[in-house]
CSV table of N, CA, C and O in Angstrom, one decimal:
chain,number,residue,atom,x,y,z
A,1,MET,N,330.8,98.6,26.7
A,1,MET,CA,330.4,98.6,28.0
A,1,MET,C,330.7,96.8,28.3
A,1,MET,O,330.8,95.9,27.1
A,2,LYS,N,330.8,96.4,29.6
A,2,LYS,CA,331.4,95.1,29.8
A,2,LYS,C,329.9,94.6,30.8
A,2,LYS,O,329.8,95.4,31.5
A,3,ILE,N,329.6,93.3,30.8
A,3,ILE,CA,328.6,93.0,31.5
A,3,ILE,C,329.0,91.8,32.1
A,3,ILE,O,329.7,90.9,31.7
A,4,TRP,N,328.8,91.6,33.8
A,4,TRP,CA,329.0,90.5,34.4
A,4,TRP,C,327.9,89.9,35.1
A,4,TRP,O,327.1,90.9,35.8
A,5,LEU,N,327.4,89.0,34.5
A,5,LEU,CA,326.3,88.2,35.1
A,5,LEU,C,326.6,87.4,36.2
A,5,LEU,O,327.3,86.4,35.9
A,6,ASP,N,326.3,87.7,37.4
A,6,ASP,CA,326.3,86.9,38.5
A,6,ASP,C,325.5,87.1,39.7
A,6,ASP,O,325.0,88.6,40.0
A,7,ASP,N,324.7,86.3,40.5
A,7,ASP,CA,324.2,86.6,41.6
A,7,ASP,C,324.9,87.0,42.9
A,7,ASP,O,324.3,87.4,43.9
A,8,LEU,N,326.2,86.1,42.9
A,8,LEU,CA,327.0,86.4,44.1
A,8,LEU,C,328.2,87.3,43.9
A,8,LEU,O,328.3,88.2,45.1
A,9,ARG,N,328.7,87.1,43.3
A,9,ARG,CA,330.3,87.8,43.2
A,9,ARG,C,330.1,89.4,42.7
A,9,ARG,O,329.1,89.6,42.0
A,10,GLU,N,330.7,90.0,43.2
A,10,GLU,CA,330.7,91.5,42.9
A,10,GLU,C,331.5,91.4,41.6
A,10,GLU,O,332.7,90.8,41.0
A,11,ALA,N,330.9,92.5,40.6
A,11,ALA,CA,331.6,92.6,39.3
A,11,ALA,C,333.2,93.4,39.5
A,11,ALA,O,333.3,94.4,40.3
A,12,PRO,N,333.8,93.1,38.7
A,12,PRO,CA,335.3,93.6,38.5
A,12,PRO,C,335.0,95.0,38.2
A,12,PRO,O,334.0,95.4,37.4
A,13,GLN,N,335.9,95.8,38.5
A,13,GLN,CA,335.9,97.1,38.0
A,13,GLN,C,336.0,97.4,36.3
A,13,GLN,O,336.4,96.5,35.7
A,14,GLY,N,335.1,98.2,36.2
A,14,GLY,CA,334.8,98.5,34.5
A,14,GLY,C,333.7,97.4,34.0
A,14,GLY,O,333.3,97.9,32.8
A,15,PHE,N,333.0,96.8,35.0
A,15,PHE,CA,331.9,95.8,34.6
A,15,PHE,C,330.7,96.4,35.0
A,15,PHE,O,330.4,96.6,36.2
A,16,LEU,N,329.5,96.1,34.5
A,16,LEU,CA,328.2,96.6,34.7
A,16,LEU,C,327.7,95.2,35.4
A,16,LEU,O,327.6,94.1,34.5
A,17,LEU,N,327.1,95.2,36.4
A,17,LEU,CA,326.8,93.8,37.4
A,17,LEU,C,325.2,93.7,37.2
A,17,LEU,O,324.6,94.7,37.1
A,18,CYS,N,325.1,92.5,36.6
A,18,CYS,CA,323.6,92.1,36.4
A,18,CYS,C,323.3,90.8,36.9
A,18,CYS,O,324.2,89.9,36.9
A,19,LYS,N,322.2,90.8,38.1
A,19,LYS,CA,322.2,89.3,38.7
A,19,LYS,C,321.0,88.5,38.0
A,19,LYS,O,321.0,87.3,38.6
A,20,SER,N,320.6,88.8,37.2
A,20,SER,CA,319.7,88.2,36.3
A,20,SER,C,319.7,87.9,35.0
A,20,SER,O,319.8,89.0,34.3
A,21,VAL,N,319.0,87.0,34.2
A,21,VAL,CA,319.3,87.0,32.8
A,21,VAL,C,318.4,88.2,32.2
A,21,VAL,O,318.9,88.9,31.3
A,22,ASN,N,317.2,88.4,32.9
A,22,ASN,CA,316.2,89.6,32.3
A,22,ASN,C,317.2,90.7,32.7
A,22,ASN,O,316.7,91.8,31.8
A,23,GLU,N,317.9,91.1,33.5
A,23,GLU,CA,318.6,92.2,33.9
A,23,GLU,C,319.5,92.6,32.7
A,23,GLU,O,319.8,93.7,32.2
A,24,ALA,N,320.3,91.6,32.4
A,24,ALA,CA,321.3,91.5,31.5
A,24,ALA,C,320.7,92.0,30.0
A,24,ALA,O,321.2,92.7,29.5
A,25,LYS,N,319.6,91.0,30.0
A,25,LYS,CA,319.0,91.5,28.4
A,25,LYS,C,318.4,92.7,28.2
A,25,LYS,O,318.7,93.7,27.5
A,26,ARG,N,317.9,93.4,29.7
A,26,ARG,CA,317.5,95.0,29.4
A,26,ARG,C,318.7,95.8,29.2
A,26,ARG,O,319.1,96.8,28.3
A,27,ALA,N,320.0,95.3,29.8
A,27,ALA,CA,321.2,96.1,29.5
A,27,ALA,C,321.8,96.0,28.4
A,27,ALA,O,322.3,97.2,27.8
A,28,ILE,N,321.7,95.0,27.9
A,28,ILE,CA,322.2,94.9,26.2
A,28,ILE,C,321.2,95.6,25.4
A,28,ILE,O,321.7,96.2,24.7
A,29,ILE,N,319.8,95.4,25.4
A,29,ILE,CA,319.0,96.2,24.7
A,29,ILE,C,319.3,97.7,24.7
A,29,ILE,O,319.2,98.6,23.7
A,30,SER,N,319.3,98.3,26.0
A,30,SER,CA,319.7,99.6,26.3
A,30,SER,C,320.7,100.0,25.6
A,30,SER,O,320.9,101.2,25.1
A,31,ALA,N,321.9,99.4,25.8
A,31,ALA,CA,323.3,99.4,25.1
A,31,ALA,C,323.1,99.7,23.6
A,31,ALA,O,323.7,100.6,22.9
A,32,GLU,N,322.4,98.7,23.0
A,32,GLU,CA,322.4,98.6,21.7
A,32,GLU,C,321.4,100.1,21.0
A,32,GLU,O,321.7,100.6,20.3
A,33,GLU,N,320.5,100.4,21.9
A,33,GLU,CA,319.4,101.4,21.3
A,33,GLU,C,320.5,103.0,21.6
A,33,GLU,O,320.2,103.8,20.7
A,34,ARG,N,321.4,102.6,22.7
A,34,ARG,CA,322.4,104.2,22.6
A,34,ARG,C,323.5,103.9,21.8
A,34,ARG,O,324.3,104.9,21.7
A,35,GLY,N,323.5,102.7,20.8
A,35,GLY,CA,324.8,102.7,20.0
A,35,GLY,C,325.9,102.3,20.8
A,35,GLY,O,327.2,102.5,20.3
A,36,GLU,N,325.8,101.9,22.1
A,36,GLU,CA,327.2,101.5,22.8
A,36,GLU,C,327.9,100.1,22.5
A,36,GLU,O,326.8,99.3,22.5
A,37,ASN,N,328.9,100.1,22.4
A,37,ASN,CA,329.7,98.8,22.1
A,37,ASN,C,329.5,97.8,23.2
A,37,ASN,O,329.9,98.4,24.6
A,38,ILE,N,329.2,96.7,23.0
A,38,ILE,CA,329.0,95.7,23.9
A,38,ILE,C,330.7,94.9,23.8
A,38,ILE,O,330.7,93.9,22.9
A,39,GLU,N,331.7,95.4,24.8
A,39,GLU,CA,333.0,94.5,24.7
A,39,GLU,C,332.9,93.1,25.1
A,39,GLU,O,333.6,92.2,24.5
A,40,LEU,N,332.2,92.8,26.2
A,40,LEU,CA,332.4,91.5,26.7
A,40,LEU,C,331.2,91.2,27.7
A,40,LEU,O,330.8,92.0,28.2
A,41,ILE,N,330.8,89.8,27.5
A,41,ILE,CA,329.8,89.3,28.5
A,41,ILE,C,330.2,88.3,29.1
A,41,ILE,O,330.6,87.3,28.8
A,42,ASP,N,330.6,88.4,30.5
A,42,ASP,CA,331.0,87.3,31.5
A,42,ASP,C,330.2,86.8,32.3
A,42,ASP,O,329.4,87.4,33.1
A,43,CYS,N,329.9,85.7,32.1
A,43,CYS,CA,328.9,84.7,32.9
A,43,CYS,C,329.2,83.8,33.7
A,43,CYS,O,329.9,83.0,33.6
A,44,ASP,N,328.2,83.7,34.7
A,44,ASP,CA,328.1,82.6,35.6
A,44,ASP,C,326.6,81.7,35.1
A,44,ASP,O,325.9,82.3,34.7
A,45,HIS,N,326.9,80.7,35.6
A,45,HIS,CA,325.6,79.5,35.1
A,45,HIS,C,324.8,79.6,36.1
A,45,HIS,O,323.5,80.0,35.8
A,46,ASP,N,324.9,79.5,37.4
A,46,ASP,CA,323.9,79.3,38.6
A,46,ASP,C,323.5,80.7,39.2
A,46,ASP,O,324.2,81.2,39.5
A,47,LEU,N,322.4,81.1,38.9
A,47,LEU,CA,322.1,82.4,39.4
A,47,LEU,C,321.2,82.4,40.6
A,47,LEU,O,320.5,83.6,40.9
A,48,GLY,N,321.0,81.2,41.4
A,48,GLY,CA,320.3,81.4,42.8
A,48,GLY,C,318.9,81.9,42.5
A,48,GLY,O,318.3,81.5,41.5
A,49,ASP,N,318.7,82.4,43.5
A,49,ASP,CA,317.2,83.1,43.5
A,49,ASP,C,316.8,83.9,42.1
A,49,ASP,O,315.7,84.0,41.8
A,50,TYR,N,317.7,84.4,41.4
A,50,TYR,CA,317.5,85.4,40.3
A,50,TYR,C,317.4,84.3,39.4
A,50,TYR,O,316.9,84.8,38.4
A,51,PHE,N,317.4,83.1,39.6
A,51,PHE,CA,316.9,82.2,38.4
A,51,PHE,C,315.6,82.3,38.0
A,51,PHE,O,315.2,82.3,36.7
A,52,LEU,N,314.6,82.8,38.8
A,52,LEU,CA,313.4,83.1,38.8
A,52,LEU,C,313.0,84.3,37.7
A,52,LEU,O,312.0,84.5,37.3
A,53,ASP,N,314.1,85.2,37.4
A,53,ASP,CA,314.0,86.1,36.6
A,53,ASP,C,314.7,85.8,35.3
A,53,ASP,O,315.7,86.9,34.8
A,54,GLY,N,314.7,84.9,34.7
A,54,GLY,CA,315.1,84.4,33.4
A,54,GLY,C,315.6,83.4,33.3
A,54,GLY,O,316.3,83.0,32.2
A,55,GLY,N,315.8,82.3,34.3
A,55,GLY,CA,316.7,81.2,34.0
A,55,GLY,C,318.3,81.6,34.5
A,55,GLY,O,318.7,82.4,35.0
A,56,ASP,N,318.8,80.4,34.2
A,56,ASP,CA,320.2,80.5,34.7
A,56,ASP,C,321.2,81.2,33.3
A,56,ASP,O,320.4,81.1,32.3
A,57,GLY,N,322.2,81.3,33.6
A,57,GLY,CA,323.2,81.9,32.7
A,57,GLY,C,323.3,81.6,31.1
A,57,GLY,O,323.2,82.2,30.2
A,58,ILE,N,322.9,80.3,31.3
A,58,ILE,CA,322.6,79.7,29.8
A,58,ILE,C,321.8,80.4,28.9
A,58,ILE,O,321.8,80.4,27.8
A,59,LYS,N,320.5,80.6,29.5
A,59,LYS,CA,319.5,81.4,29.2
A,59,LYS,C,319.8,82.6,28.2
A,59,LYS,O,319.3,82.8,27.1
A,60,LEU,N,320.8,83.4,28.7
A,60,LEU,CA,321.1,84.5,28.3
A,60,LEU,C,322.1,84.1,26.8
A,60,LEU,O,321.7,84.7,26.0
A,61,LEU,N,322.8,83.1,27.1
A,61,LEU,CA,323.5,82.7,25.8
A,61,LEU,C,322.2,82.2,24.6
A,61,LEU,O,322.5,82.4,23.2
A,62,ASP,N,321.5,81.5,24.9
A,62,ASP,CA,320.3,80.9,24.3
A,62,ASP,C,319.6,82.3,23.8
A,62,ASP,O,319.4,82.4,22.1
A,63,TRP,N,319.4,83.3,24.2
A,63,TRP,CA,318.5,84.8,23.7
A,63,TRP,C,319.6,85.1,22.8
A,63,TRP,O,319.1,85.7,21.4
A,64,LEU,N,320.8,85.2,22.9
A,64,LEU,CA,321.8,86.0,22.2
A,64,LEU,C,321.7,85.0,20.9
A,64,LEU,O,321.7,85.5,19.8
A,65,ALA,N,321.9,84.0,21.0
A,65,ALA,CA,321.9,83.1,19.7
A,65,ALA,C,320.8,83.3,18.8
A,65,ALA,O,321.0,83.3,17.7
A,66,GLU,N,319.7,83.2,19.4
A,66,GLU,CA,318.3,83.2,18.6
A,66,GLU,C,318.2,84.7,18.1
A,66,GLU,O,317.5,84.5,17.0
A,67,ARG,N,318.9,85.7,18.6
A,67,ARG,CA,318.7,87.0,17.5
A,67,ARG,C,319.9,87.3,17.1
A,67,ARG,O,320.1,88.3,16.4
A,68,GLY,N,320.9,86.5,17.1
A,68,GLY,CA,321.9,86.3,16.2
A,68,GLY,C,322.9,87.7,16.6
A,68,GLY,O,323.6,88.2,15.7
A,69,THR,N,323.0,88.0,17.8
A,69,THR,CA,324.0,88.9,18.4
A,69,THR,C,325.0,88.1,19.2
A,69,THR,O,325.0,87.9,20.3
A,70,PHE,N,326.0,87.7,18.4
A,70,PHE,CA,327.4,87.1,19.1
A,70,PHE,C,328.5,87.8,19.7
A,70,PHE,O,329.6,87.9,19.4
A,71,TYR,N,328.0,88.6,20.6
A,71,TYR,CA,328.8,89.5,21.5
A,71,TYR,C,330.0,88.5,22.4
A,71,TYR,O,329.6,87.4,22.4
A,72,PRO,N,331.4,89.0,22.2
A,72,PRO,CA,332.3,88.1,22.7
A,72,PRO,C,331.8,87.5,24.3
A,72,PRO,O,331.2,88.5,25.2
A,73,ILE,N,332.0,86.3,24.7
A,73,ILE,CA,331.4,85.8,25.8
A,73,ILE,C,332.6,85.2,26.6
A,73,ILE,O,333.6,84.7,25.8
A,74,SER,N,332.7,85.4,27.9
A,74,SER,CA,333.6,84.7,28.9
A,74,SER,C,332.8,84.0,30.0
A,74,SER,O,331.7,84.4,30.4
A,75,LEU,N,333.2,82.9,30.6
A,75,LEU,CA,332.7,82.1,31.5
A,75,LEU,C,333.3,82.2,32.9
A,75,LEU,O,334.7,82.1,32.8
A,76,HIS,N,332.8,82.3,33.8
A,76,HIS,CA,333.4,82.4,35.0
A,76,HIS,C,332.4,81.4,36.3
A,76,HIS,O,332.8,81.3,37.4
A,77,THR,N,331.9,80.6,35.8
A,77,THR,CA,331.2,79.4,36.4
A,77,THR,C,331.9,78.6,37.1
A,77,THR,O,332.9,78.3,36.2
A,78,MET,N,331.5,78.1,38.4
A,78,MET,CA,332.4,77.1,38.9
A,78,MET,C,331.7,75.8,38.8
A,78,MET,O,332.1,74.7,39.3
A,79,ASN,N,330.5,75.8,38.1
A,79,ASN,CA,329.5,74.6,37.7
A,79,ASN,C,330.1,73.8,36.9
A,79,ASN,O,330.0,74.5,35.3
A,80,PRO,N,330.7,72.8,36.7
A,80,PRO,CA,331.5,72.3,35.6
A,80,PRO,C,330.2,71.8,34.4
A,80,PRO,O,330.7,71.8,33.3
A,81,VAL,N,329.4,71.2,35.0
A,81,VAL,CA,328.2,71.0,33.7
A,81,VAL,C,327.9,71.9,33.4
A,81,VAL,O,327.6,72.1,32.0
A,82,GLY,N,327.4,72.9,34.3
A,82,GLY,CA,326.7,74.2,33.5
A,82,GLY,C,327.7,74.8,32.5
A,82,GLY,O,327.6,75.4,31.2
A,83,ARG,N,329.3,74.8,32.8
A,83,ARG,CA,330.4,75.3,32.0
A,83,ARG,C,330.0,74.6,30.6
A,83,ARG,O,330.3,75.1,29.6
A,84,ASP,N,330.2,73.6,30.9
A,84,ASP,CA,330.2,72.1,29.5
A,84,ASP,C,329.0,72.6,29.0
A,84,ASP,O,329.3,72.9,27.5
A,85,ASN,N,327.9,72.9,29.2
A,85,ASN,CA,326.7,73.1,28.3
A,85,ASN,C,326.8,74.5,27.9
A,85,ASN,O,326.4,74.7,26.5
A,86,MET,N,327.4,75.7,28.5
A,86,MET,CA,327.5,76.7,28.1
A,86,MET,C,328.4,76.8,26.8
A,86,MET,O,328.1,77.5,25.7
A,87,LEU,N,329.4,76.2,27.0
A,87,LEU,CA,330.3,76.1,25.8
A,87,LEU,C,330.2,75.4,24.6
A,87,LEU,O,330.4,75.7,23.5
A,88,ARG,N,329.0,74.3,25.1
A,88,ARG,CA,328.4,73.7,23.7
A,88,ARG,C,327.7,74.7,22.9
A,88,ARG,O,327.7,74.6,21.6
A,89,THR,N,327.2,75.7,23.8
A,89,THR,CA,326.2,76.5,23.1
A,89,THR,C,327.1,77.5,22.4
A,89,THR,O,326.9,77.9,21.1
A,90,ILE,N,328.2,78.1,22.9
A,90,ILE,CA,329.2,78.9,22.0
A,90,ILE,C,329.8,78.3,21.1
A,90,ILE,O,329.6,78.8,19.8
A,91,ASN,N,330.3,77.3,21.3
A,91,ASN,CA,330.8,76.4,20.0
A,91,ASN,C,329.9,76.3,18.8
A,91,ASN,O,330.2,76.1,18.0
A,92,ALA,N,328.9,75.8,19.3
A,92,ALA,CA,327.9,75.8,18.2
A,92,ALA,C,327.4,77.1,17.1
A,92,ALA,O,327.0,77.0,16.2
A,93,TYR,N,327.2,78.4,18.1
A,93,TYR,CA,326.7,79.5,17.5
A,93,TYR,C,327.6,80.2,17.2
A,93,TYR,O,327.7,81.4,16.4
A,94,TRP,N,328.8,80.7,18.1
A,94,TRP,CA,329.5,81.9,18.1
A,94,TRP,C,330.8,81.3,17.0
A,94,TRP,O,331.3,80.2,17.4
A,95,LYS,N,331.2,81.8,15.8
A,95,LYS,CA,331.8,81.7,15.1
A,95,LYS,C,333.0,82.7,15.1
A,95,LYS,O,333.1,83.8,15.2
């Protein structure tokens, strides 16, 4: 499974679109319960109104790090500060 976390952009072919952090969490938990491999999580930082459902994209990275599930991450955010913050989290926890 490939997850595309973004409130505005359409997901590329082969990706599951999640518009909020909580929606992405539910998709990840469901995939894990089914034993499905999570190949990639591609994240935006700013999630607009969907921020109210779990925060911005960095909150998904925080949650993954807290639970020790270091799935491959890619970033497609256009927010340079958000990208830097997300990269700091990835560099600190993903080995």
